[in-house]
mmCIF file of C-alpha atoms and ligand atoms in Angstrom:
data_model
loop_
_atom_site.group_PDB
_atom_site.id
_atom_site.type_symbol
_atom_site.label_atom_id
_atom_site.label_comp_id
_atom_site.label_asym_id
_atom_site.label_seq_id
_atom_site.Cartn_x
_atom_site.Cartn_y
_atom_site.Cartn_z
ATOM 1 C CA MET A 1 0.000 0.000 0.000
ATOM 2 C CA LYS A 2 1.160 3.556 -0.690
ATOM 3 C CA CYS A 3 0.417 5.917 2.181
ATOM 4 C CA ASN A 4 0.688 9.678 1.767
ATOM 5 C CA LEU A 5 1.276 11.395 5.070
ATOM 6 C CA ALA A 6 1.363 15.040 5.984
ATOM 7 C CA VAL A 7 3.873 15.423 8.789
ATOM 8 C CA ILE A 8 3.690 18.180 11.382
ATOM 9 C CA SER A 9 6.908 17.910 13.344
ATOM 10 C CA GLY A 10 6.126 21.147 15.176
ATOM 11 C CA ASP A 11 8.033 22.644 18.073
ATOM 12 C CA GLY A 12 10.072 21.563 21.092
ATOM 13 C CA ILE A 13 10.655 17.815 21.157
ATOM 14 C CA GLY A 14 8.293 17.387 18.150
ATOM 15 C CA PRO A 15 10.951 16.978 15.417
ATOM 16 C CA GLU A 16 12.956 14.419 17.459
ATOM 17 C CA ILE A 17 10.028 12.181 18.332
ATOM 18 C CA VAL A 18 8.473 12.377 14.867
ATOM 19 C CA ALA A 19 11.799 11.365 13.306
ATOM 20 C CA GLN A 20 11.666 8.101 15.287
ATOM 21 C CA ALA A 21 8.037 7.431 14.335
ATOM 22 C CA LYS A 22 8.972 7.871 10.662
ATOM 23 C CA ARG A 23 11.819 5.373 11.044
ATOM 24 C CA VAL A 24 9.393 2.898 12.577
ATOM 25 C CA LEU A 25 6.937 3.392 9.703
ATOM 26 C CA ASP A 26 9.742 2.920 7.187
ATOM 27 C CA ALA A 27 10.704 -0.336 8.913
ATOM 28 C CA ILE A 28 7.074 -1.486 8.692
ATOM 29 C CA GLY A 29 7.085 -0.520 5.015
ATOM 30 C CA GLU A 30 10.217 -2.532 4.410
ATOM 31 C CA VAL A 31 9.032 -5.640 6.243
ATOM 32 C CA TYR A 32 5.401 -5.663 5.076
ATOM 33 C CA GLY A 33 5.763 -4.126 1.622
ATOM 34 C CA HIS A 34 4.240 -0.649 2.026
ATOM 35 C CA MET A 35 5.488 2.779 1.102
ATOM 36 C CA PHE A 36 5.151 5.831 3.300
ATOM 37 C CA CYS A 37 5.606 9.220 1.629
ATOM 38 C CA TYR A 38 5.972 12.278 3.828
ATOM 39 C CA THR A 39 5.145 15.916 3.146
ATOM 40 C CA GLU A 40 6.273 18.304 5.864
ATOM 41 C CA VAL A 41 3.748 20.896 6.999
ATOM 42 C CA LEU A 42 4.526 23.803 9.329
ATOM 43 C CA MET A 43 2.252 24.372 12.299
ATOM 44 C CA GLY A 44 2.633 26.108 15.651
ATOM 45 C CA GLY A 45 5.579 28.261 16.644
ATOM 46 C CA CYS A 46 7.727 27.195 13.695
ATOM 47 C CA SER A 47 4.980 28.421 11.352
ATOM 48 C CA ILE A 48 4.711 31.723 13.260
ATOM 49 C CA ASP A 49 8.460 32.221 12.788
ATOM 50 C CA VAL A 50 8.215 31.707 9.020
ATOM 51 C CA HIS A 51 4.714 32.931 8.090
ATOM 52 C CA GLY A 52 3.609 35.027 11.062
ATOM 53 C CA VAL A 53 0.616 32.745 11.690
ATOM 54 C CA PRO A 54 0.437 29.334 13.404
ATOM 55 C CA LEU A 55 -1.246 27.629 10.423
ATOM 56 C CA THR A 56 -1.557 28.805 6.830
ATOM 57 C CA GLU A 57 -4.425 27.972 4.470
ATOM 58 C CA GLU A 58 -1.880 26.234 2.267
ATOM 59 C CA ALA A 59 -0.831 24.007 5.167
ATOM 60 C CA ILE A 60 -4.477 23.031 5.720
ATOM 61 C CA LEU A 61 -4.831 22.133 2.028
ATOM 62 C CA THR A 62 -1.689 19.980 2.151
ATOM 63 C CA ALA A 63 -2.997 18.160 5.226
ATOM 64 C CA GLN A 64 -6.401 17.680 3.590
ATOM 65 C CA ALA A 65 -4.830 16.192 0.490
ATOM 66 C CA ALA A 66 -2.932 13.561 2.513
ATOM 67 C CA ASP A 67 -4.331 10.203 3.686
ATOM 68 C CA ALA A 68 -3.461 11.023 7.291
ATOM 69 C CA VAL A 69 -1.480 13.481 9.398
ATOM 70 C CA LEU A 70 1.334 12.474 11.723
ATOM 71 C CA MET A 71 2.081 15.108 14.297
ATOM 72 C CA GLY A 72 4.685 15.727 17.020
ATOM 73 C CA SER A 73 3.838 18.635 19.275
ATOM 74 C CA ILE A 74 3.472 22.388 19.121
ATOM 75 C CA GLY A 75 4.041 25.324 21.419
ATOM 76 C CA GLY A 76 6.799 26.731 23.595
ATOM 77 C CA ASN A 77 7.421 27.991 27.077
ATOM 78 C CA THR A 78 4.402 30.210 27.790
ATOM 79 C CA ALA A 79 6.388 32.358 30.232
ATOM 80 C CA THR A 80 9.413 33.073 28.062
ATOM 81 C CA SER A 81 8.615 32.448 24.392
ATOM 82 C CA PRO A 82 7.811 35.509 22.252
ATOM 83 C CA TRP A 83 5.006 33.435 20.622
ATOM 84 C CA TYR A 84 2.955 34.103 23.767
ATOM 85 C CA GLN A 85 3.240 37.879 23.391
ATOM 86 C CA LEU A 86 0.960 37.556 20.354
ATOM 87 C CA PRO A 87 -2.846 37.823 20.566
ATOM 88 C CA PRO A 88 -4.484 34.431 21.430
ATOM 89 C CA GLU A 89 -5.618 33.699 17.853
ATOM 90 C CA LYS A 90 -2.029 33.966 16.605
ATOM 91 C CA ARG A 91 -0.392 31.710 19.215
ATOM 92 C CA PRO A 92 0.814 28.156 18.464
ATOM 93 C CA GLU A 93 -2.229 26.431 20.056
ATOM 94 C CA ALA A 94 -4.593 28.337 17.769
ATOM 95 C CA GLY A 95 -3.049 26.375 14.890
ATOM 96 C CA LEU A 96 -3.965 23.105 16.534
ATOM 97 C CA LEU A 97 -7.564 24.168 17.167
ATOM 98 C CA LYS A 98 -7.831 25.441 13.592
ATOM 99 C CA ILE A 99 -6.589 22.212 12.029
ATOM 100 C CA ARG A 100 -8.957 20.140 14.215
ATOM 101 C CA LYS A 101 -11.901 22.252 13.099
ATOM 102 C CA SER A 102 -10.892 22.587 9.425
ATOM 103 C CA LEU A 103 -10.384 18.849 9.027
ATOM 104 C CA GLY A 104 -13.547 17.994 10.988
ATOM 105 C CA LEU A 105 -11.627 15.892 13.517
ATOM 106 C CA PHE A 106 -14.458 15.524 16.012
ATOM 107 C CA ALA A 107 -13.514 12.177 17.571
ATOM 108 C CA ASN A 108 -10.442 12.165 19.767
ATOM 109 C CA LEU A 109 -9.329 8.761 21.007
ATOM 110 C CA ARG A 110 -6.923 8.729 23.930
ATOM 111 C CA PRO A 111 -6.113 5.283 25.235
ATOM 112 C CA ALA A 112 -4.706 5.023 28.768
ATOM 113 C CA TYR A 113 -3.179 1.672 29.503
ATOM 114 C CA LEU A 114 -0.905 0.559 32.316
ATOM 115 C CA TYR A 115 1.988 -1.510 30.974
ATOM 116 C CA GLU A 116 2.959 -4.463 33.135
ATOM 117 C CA GLU A 117 6.571 -3.276 32.867
ATOM 118 C CA LEU A 118 5.734 0.245 34.081
ATOM 119 C CA LYS A 119 3.563 -0.584 37.078
ATOM 120 C CA HIS A 120 6.192 0.812 39.427
ATOM 121 C CA ALA A 121 5.805 4.220 37.730
ATOM 122 C CA CYS A 122 2.059 4.362 38.480
ATOM 123 C CA PRO A 123 1.569 6.886 41.301
ATOM 124 C CA LEU A 124 -1.459 5.008 42.709
ATOM 125 C CA LYS A 125 -1.425 2.514 45.585
ATOM 126 C CA GLU A 126 0.293 -0.745 44.789
ATOM 127 C CA GLU A 127 -2.910 -2.802 44.921
ATOM 128 C CA LEU A 128 -4.529 -0.507 42.323
ATOM 129 C CA ALA A 129 -1.459 -0.614 40.078
ATOM 130 C CA ASN A 130 -1.428 -4.400 40.342
ATOM 131 C CA GLN A 131 -5.021 -4.550 39.094
ATOM 132 C CA GLY A 132 -3.950 -2.580 36.028
ATOM 133 C CA PHE A 133 -6.289 -0.657 33.731
ATOM 134 C CA ASP A 134 -7.005 -0.257 30.063
ATOM 135 C CA MET A 135 -9.372 2.520 29.043
ATOM 136 C CA MET A 136 -10.150 4.608 25.998
ATOM 137 C CA ILE A 137 -11.097 8.223 26.501
ATOM 138 C CA MET A 138 -13.321 9.409 23.657
ATOM 139 C CA ARG A 139 -13.229 13.178 23.696
ATOM 140 C CA GLU A 140 -15.469 15.301 21.477
ATOM 141 C CA LEU A 141 -12.964 17.619 19.809
ATOM 142 C CA THR A 142 -14.642 20.257 17.659
ATOM 143 C CA GLY A 143 -17.441 21.636 19.829
ATOM 144 C CA GLY A 144 -18.218 22.923 23.292
ATOM 145 C CA LEU A 145 -16.309 25.641 25.110
ATOM 146 C CA TYR A 146 -13.323 25.480 22.797
ATOM 147 C CA PHE A 147 -15.307 26.694 19.814
ATOM 148 C CA GLY A 148 -18.156 28.681 21.365
ATOM 149 C CA GLU A 149 -18.512 32.430 21.193
ATOM 150 C CA ARG A 150 -16.175 34.209 23.617
ATOM 151 C CA LYS A 151 -15.500 37.787 24.507
ATOM 152 C CA THR A 152 -13.618 40.036 26.882
ATOM 153 C CA TYR A 153 -15.211 43.462 27.353
ATOM 154 C CA THR A 154 -15.639 46.338 29.747
ATOM 155 C CA GLU A 155 -18.862 47.534 31.314
ATOM 156 C CA ASN A 156 -18.995 50.519 33.685
ATOM 157 C CA GLY A 157 -15.213 50.364 34.081
ATOM 158 C CA VAL A 158 -15.265 46.666 35.028
ATOM 159 C CA THR A 159 -13.713 44.035 32.751
ATOM 160 C CA LEU A 160 -15.789 40.929 32.055
ATOM 161 C CA ALA A 161 -15.169 37.815 29.953
ATOM 162 C CA TYR A 162 -17.355 34.950 28.802
ATOM 163 C CA ASP A 163 -17.028 31.664 26.923
ATOM 164 C CA THR A 164 -20.044 29.694 25.734
ATOM 165 C CA LEU A 165 -20.634 25.948 25.772
ATOM 166 C CA THR A 166 -22.993 24.840 23.021
ATOM 167 C CA TYR A 167 -23.642 21.359 21.637
ATOM 168 C CA SER A 168 -26.106 20.347 18.965
ATOM 169 C CA GLU A 169 -27.782 16.957 19.197
ATOM 170 C CA ASN A 170 -26.054 16.010 15.938
ATOM 171 C CA GLU A 171 -22.603 16.685 17.352
ATOM 172 C CA ILE A 172 -23.418 14.572 20.391
ATOM 173 C CA ARG A 173 -24.935 11.762 18.335
ATOM 174 C CA ARG A 174 -21.947 11.316 16.031
ATOM 175 C CA ILE A 175 -19.384 11.096 18.855
ATOM 176 C CA ALA A 176 -21.685 8.846 20.911
ATOM 177 C CA LYS A 177 -22.005 6.446 17.967
ATOM 178 C CA ARG A 178 -18.225 6.313 17.636
ATOM 179 C CA GLY A 179 -17.961 5.655 21.368
ATOM 180 C CA PHE A 180 -20.342 2.702 21.223
ATOM 181 C CA GLU A 181 -18.659 1.312 18.093
ATOM 182 C CA ILE A 182 -15.264 1.395 19.817
ATOM 183 C CA ALA A 183 -16.723 -0.143 23.000
ATOM 184 C CA ARG A 184 -18.080 -3.016 20.913
ATOM 185 C CA LYS A 185 -14.522 -3.896 19.917
ATOM 186 C CA ARG A 186 -13.356 -3.710 23.531
ATOM 187 C CA ARG A 187 -15.037 -4.725 26.813
ATOM 188 C CA LYS A 188 -18.464 -3.363 25.812
ATOM 189 C CA LYS A 189 -18.925 -0.685 28.417
ATOM 190 C CA VAL A 190 -19.441 3.057 27.924
ATOM 191 C CA THR A 191 -19.206 5.548 30.783
ATOM 192 C CA SER A 192 -20.707 8.798 29.535
ATOM 193 C CA VAL A 193 -19.344 11.691 31.573
ATOM 194 C CA ASP A 194 -21.225 14.976 31.993
ATOM 195 C CA LYS A 195 -22.347 17.579 34.516
ATOM 196 C CA ALA A 196 -26.064 16.999 34.052
ATOM 197 C CA ASN A 197 -26.850 18.124 37.596
ATOM 198 C CA VAL A 198 -25.930 21.684 36.542
ATOM 199 C CA LEU A 199 -25.543 22.198 32.782
ATOM 200 C CA ASP A 200 -28.210 22.211 30.066
ATOM 201 C CA SER A 201 -25.637 21.105 27.478
ATOM 202 C CA SER A 202 -24.947 18.062 29.696
ATOM 203 C CA ARG A 203 -28.633 17.231 30.034
ATOM 204 C CA LEU A 204 -28.897 17.211 26.238
ATOM 205 C CA TRP A 205 -25.709 15.122 26.087
ATOM 206 C CA ARG A 206 -27.198 12.519 28.423
ATOM 207 C CA LYS A 207 -30.525 12.383 26.541
ATOM 208 C CA VAL A 208 -28.878 11.903 23.131
ATOM 209 C CA VAL A 209 -26.395 9.304 24.459
ATOM 210 C CA GLU A 210 -29.356 7.331 25.843
ATOM 211 C CA GLU A 211 -31.090 7.438 22.465
ATOM 212 C CA VAL A 212 -27.957 6.218 20.685
ATOM 213 C CA ALA A 213 -27.499 3.444 23.278
ATOM 214 C CA LYS A 214 -30.766 1.856 22.102
ATOM 215 C CA ASP A 215 -28.963 0.752 18.925
ATOM 216 C CA TYR A 216 -26.190 -0.862 20.964
ATOM 217 C CA GLN A 217 -28.028 -3.161 23.374
ATOM 218 C CA ASP A 218 -24.935 -5.335 23.707
ATOM 219 C CA VAL A 219 -22.978 -2.426 25.207
ATOM 220 C CA GLU A 220 -23.496 -1.427 28.839
ATOM 221 C CA LEU A 221 -24.041 2.302 29.389
ATOM 222 C CA GLU A 222 -23.553 4.203 32.630
ATOM 223 C CA HIS A 223 -23.613 7.936 33.277
ATOM 224 C CA MET A 224 -21.148 9.593 35.599
ATOM 225 C CA LEU A 225 -20.769 13.184 36.737
ATOM 226 C CA VAL A 226 -17.424 14.657 35.784
ATOM 227 C CA ASP A 227 -16.316 15.448 39.343
ATOM 228 C CA ASN A 228 -17.063 11.893 40.390
ATOM 229 C CA CYS A 229 -15.208 10.591 37.325
ATOM 230 C CA ALA A 230 -12.107 12.584 38.280
ATOM 231 C CA MET A 231 -12.271 10.885 41.658
ATOM 232 C CA GLN A 232 -13.002 7.378 40.340
ATOM 233 C CA LEU A 233 -9.986 7.586 38.005
ATOM 234 C CA VAL A 234 -7.660 7.593 40.996
ATOM 235 C CA LYS A 235 -9.836 5.392 43.216
ATOM 236 C CA ASP A 236 -10.548 2.500 40.863
ATOM 237 C CA PRO A 237 -9.371 3.047 37.261
ATOM 238 C CA SER A 238 -9.932 -0.590 36.296
ATOM 239 C CA GLN A 239 -13.713 0.029 36.238
ATOM 240 C CA PHE A 240 -13.441 2.031 32.993
ATOM 241 C CA ASP A 241 -13.556 0.768 29.429
ATOM 242 C CA VAL A 242 -14.696 3.652 27.170
ATOM 243 C CA ILE A 243 -15.124 7.104 28.713
ATOM 244 C CA LEU A 244 -17.266 9.236 26.425
ATOM 245 C CA THR A 245 -17.224 12.957 27.091
ATOM 246 C CA GLU A 246 -17.322 16.504 25.750
ATOM 247 C CA ASN A 247 -14.304 18.572 24.743
ATOM 248 C CA MET A 248 -13.273 20.357 27.947
ATOM 249 C CA PHE A 249 -14.025 17.473 30.325
ATOM 250 C CA GLY A 250 -12.079 15.180 27.996
ATOM 251 C CA ASP A 251 -9.110 17.534 27.974
ATOM 252 C CA ILE A 252 -8.900 17.432 31.757
ATOM 253 C CA LEU A 253 -9.731 13.763 32.340
ATOM 254 C CA SER A 254 -7.296 12.572 29.673
ATOM 255 C CA ASP A 255 -4.403 14.336 31.410
ATOM 256 C CA GLU A 256 -5.433 12.728 34.676
ATOM 257 C CA ALA A 257 -5.668 9.292 33.037
ATOM 258 C CA SER A 258 -2.268 9.728 31.410
ATOM 259 C CA MET A 259 -0.657 10.606 34.727
ATOM 260 C CA ILE A 260 -1.691 7.339 36.344
ATOM 261 C CA THR A 261 -0.016 5.355 33.548
ATOM 262 C CA GLY A 262 3.310 6.637 34.886
ATOM 263 C CA SER A 263 4.378 8.865 32.008
ATOM 264 C CA ILE A 264 2.621 11.032 29.459
ATOM 265 C CA GLY A 265 5.468 10.040 27.106
ATOM 266 C CA MET A 266 3.785 6.673 26.544
ATOM 267 C CA LEU A 267 0.336 7.797 25.402
ATOM 268 C CA PRO A 268 -0.720 8.054 21.766
ATOM 269 C CA SER A 269 -3.877 9.655 20.387
ATOM 270 C CA ALA A 270 -5.971 9.733 17.247
ATOM 271 C CA SER A 271 -8.305 12.485 16.071
ATOM 272 C CA LEU A 272 -10.702 11.224 13.433
ATOM 273 C CA ASN A 273 -13.296 12.709 11.103
ATOM 274 C CA GLU A 274 -16.322 10.988 9.529
ATOM 275 C CA THR A 275 -14.093 9.065 7.119
ATOM 276 C CA LYS A 276 -10.882 7.109 7.650
ATOM 277 C CA PHE A 277 -8.842 10.302 7.739
ATOM 278 C CA GLY A 278 -7.140 11.141 11.004
ATOM 279 C CA LEU A 279 -4.484 13.188 12.755
ATOM 280 C CA TYR A 280 -2.240 11.169 15.044
ATOM 281 C CA GLU A 281 -0.204 12.726 17.811
ATOM 282 C CA PRO A 282 1.242 11.903 21.220
ATOM 283 C CA SER A 283 -0.916 13.078 24.124
ATOM 284 C CA GLY A 284 1.990 14.950 25.688
ATOM 285 C CA GLY A 285 3.173 18.452 24.926
ATOM 286 C CA SER A 286 6.244 19.978 23.280
ATOM 287 C CA ALA A 287 8.406 19.897 26.469
ATOM 288 C CA PRO A 288 10.644 22.818 25.374
ATOM 289 C CA ASP A 289 12.883 22.326 28.426
ATOM 290 C CA ILE A 290 14.209 19.008 27.117
ATOM 291 C CA ALA A 291 14.043 19.752 23.365
ATOM 292 C CA GLY A 292 17.074 18.871 21.250
ATOM 293 C CA LYS A 293 18.724 16.808 23.995
ATOM 294 C CA ASN A 294 17.874 13.361 22.656
ATOM 295 C CA ILE A 295 16.162 12.430 25.929
ATOM 296 C CA ALA A 296 12.437 12.691 25.084
ATOM 297 C CA ASN A 297 10.425 9.493 24.991
ATOM 298 C CA PRO A 298 9.388 8.767 21.365
ATOM 299 C CA ILE A 299 7.064 5.863 22.277
ATOM 300 C CA ALA A 300 3.828 7.905 22.367
ATOM 301 C CA THR A 301 4.495 9.133 18.824
ATOM 302 C CA ILE A 302 5.452 5.660 17.640
ATOM 303 C CA LEU A 303 2.241 4.271 19.143
ATOM 304 C CA SER A 304 0.314 7.109 17.465
ATOM 305 C CA ALA A 305 1.743 5.895 14.160
ATOM 306 C CA ALA A 306 0.461 2.420 15.103
ATOM 307 C CA MET A 307 -3.013 3.882 15.665
ATOM 308 C CA MET A 308 -2.744 5.441 12.201
ATOM 309 C CA LEU A 309 -1.940 2.072 10.652
ATOM 310 C CA ARG A 310 -4.989 0.605 12.388
ATOM 311 C CA TYR A 311 -7.619 3.331 11.993
ATOM 312 C CA THR A 312 -6.757 5.043 8.696
ATOM 313 C CA PHE A 313 -5.137 2.242 6.714
ATOM 314 C CA ASP A 314 -6.794 -0.855 8.263
ATOM 315 C CA LEU A 315 -3.315 -2.375 8.609
ATOM 316 C CA ASP A 316 -4.062 -4.254 11.844
ATOM 317 C CA LYS A 317 -1.233 -6.757 11.507
ATOM 318 C CA GLU A 318 1.288 -3.942 11.058
ATOM 319 C CA ALA A 319 -0.164 -1.960 13.976
ATOM 320 C CA ASP A 320 0.096 -5.070 16.167
ATOM 321 C CA ALA A 321 3.727 -5.440 15.092
ATOM 322 C CA VAL A 322 4.566 -1.919 16.253
ATOM 323 C CA GLU A 323 2.766 -2.367 19.578
ATOM 324 C CA ARG A 324 4.424 -5.725 20.132
ATOM 325 C CA ALA A 325 7.849 -4.270 19.364
ATOM 326 C CA VAL A 326 7.300 -1.512 21.965
ATOM 327 C CA LYS A 327 6.312 -4.090 24.595
ATOM 328 C CA LEU A 328 9.327 -6.270 23.805
ATOM 329 C CA VAL A 329 11.729 -3.356 24.062
ATOM 330 C CA LEU A 330 10.259 -2.468 27.472
ATOM 331 C CA LYS A 331 10.483 -6.090 28.519
ATOM 332 C CA LYS A 332 14.147 -6.157 27.600
ATOM 333 C CA GLY A 333 14.637 -3.286 30.026
ATOM 334 C CA TYR A 334 15.230 -0.303 27.726
ATOM 335 C CA ARG A 335 13.909 2.961 29.154
ATOM 336 C CA THR A 336 14.051 6.655 28.352
ATOM 337 C CA GLY A 337 14.667 8.923 31.347
ATOM 338 C CA ASP A 338 10.982 9.579 32.107
ATOM 339 C CA ILE A 339 10.268 5.871 32.733
ATOM 340 C CA MET A 340 13.691 4.876 34.037
ATOM 341 C CA SER A 341 13.962 2.738 37.161
ATOM 342 C CA GLU A 342 16.684 0.841 38.968
ATOM 343 C CA GLY A 343 18.330 -2.009 37.114
ATOM 344 C CA LYS A 344 17.047 -0.870 33.690
ATOM 345 C CA ILE A 345 19.042 0.387 30.737
ATOM 346 C CA GLN A 346 18.657 4.091 30.023
ATOM 347 C CA VAL A 347 18.606 5.085 26.362
ATOM 348 C CA GLY A 348 18.044 8.286 24.407
ATOM 349 C CA THR A 349 15.293 9.195 21.942
ATOM 350 C CA LYS A 350 17.128 7.889 18.905
ATOM 351 C CA GLU A 351 18.355 4.704 20.620
ATOM 352 C CA MET A 352 14.790 3.914 21.701
ATOM 353 C CA GLY A 353 13.817 4.289 18.031
ATOM 354 C CA ASP A 354 16.702 1.957 17.051
ATOM 355 C CA LYS A 355 15.537 -0.724 19.491
ATOM 356 C CA ILE A 356 11.926 -0.627 18.285
ATOM 357 C CA VAL A 357 12.982 -0.719 14.624
ATOM 358 C CA GLU A 358 15.232 -3.694 15.436
ATOM 359 C CA GLU A 359 12.353 -5.605 17.056
ATOM 360 C CA ILE A 360 10.091 -4.977 14.062
ATOM 361 C CA LYS A 361 12.726 -6.369 11.730
ATOM 362 C CA ASN A 362 13.399 -9.335 14.056
ATOM 363 C CA GLN A 363 9.765 -10.295 14.351
ATOM 364 C CA LYS A 364 9.445 -11.098 10.691
HETATM 365 C C1 IPM B 401 -4.655 18.742 24.248
HETATM 366 C C2 IPM B 401 -4.052 20.088 24.551
HETATM 367 C C3 IPM B 401 -4.775 21.148 23.717
HETATM 368 C C4 IPM B 401 -6.239 21.123 24.121
HETATM 369 C C5 IPM B 401 -4.190 22.567 23.841
HETATM 370 C C6 IPM B 401 -2.722 22.584 23.470
HETATM 371 C C7 IPM B 401 -4.963 23.570 23.053
HETATM 372 O O1 IPM B 401 -4.119 20.349 25.907
HETATM 373 O O2 IPM B 401 -4.592 18.306 23.081
HETATM 374 O O3 IPM B 401 -5.191 18.131 25.169
HETATM 375 O O4 IPM B 401 -6.617 21.733 25.139
HETATM 376 O O5 IPM B 401 -7.017 20.475 23.422
HETATM 377 MG MG1 MG B 402 -4.898 18.765 27.077
#
């Protein structure tokens, strides 16, 4: 198969971790007979430096023309980088929101899984870590507070600001369907998270999710309030299979879920539209403090590439091969600094890429 990818290396550690994911894809291509072609696209701070804006229309067109987008990370140090002197709509993050909206990437999948080998890194009590967990956070990505009308203004000498949270039943229905479909391929349980005891948008969310659930009788549905969910994630994470939630709640809960896996450097994500097209990126940020030092963990980006093989290209066997290679490398004791522990072998970004590529080639 020939796969045309738009690649957004981005800022901070982005270029280093994306380079390793590309090497892994090339190894898959070599072993399984596929070809991956890459077109670089600027987004975030690096685009501001060249074009004065975080994402150009041309960049959007290039991404749209590709089969999928592989992304690293964008943004810099918010306290020191000149990018954050710009108005909000010109900052690096605005590029990310714009590409999500322009490409219609409404379904954000963020798996949080505790690797057997990394149990010691889980900050929860030992008995909880020993139980393990394996959940998929399904975050609605193109609606809600992130895209509602907002304003900062002055009235009678007092400054006020508002943001609005709106969802249409159609937006809720399409993400709910995706949530149930994914649950069907997993342990068949959906926890829909809202704040229906306070918010109208949440009451609509709950009503529509219940309607959709009627078409998925084989999947168990429960509703949970977002504050309770935040608590349950650290009290008993093994109870969750698919967590289905709106944009802002998903942003917060997915960071919490990633933390209990031990390192955000391990977590991939996929943002999908109505078709097979998707943007794949690690859940973590651009970590400007460690950029260029060859110490960042490339595994989240490599696993994002595996999600791309699975969801955009239906290459399940190849995706399994990448995931298996990552597990084997961990089993053999190789660790980047963020997941290092006593008795293990510390490696850099590139060396971690080498080891994973090696395992892919060995498996065949
Ligand atoms: C994420 C990030 C983004 C978000 C930021 C960078 C705008 O936190 O992907 O979770 O809030 O969606
Ligand atoms: Mg976030």
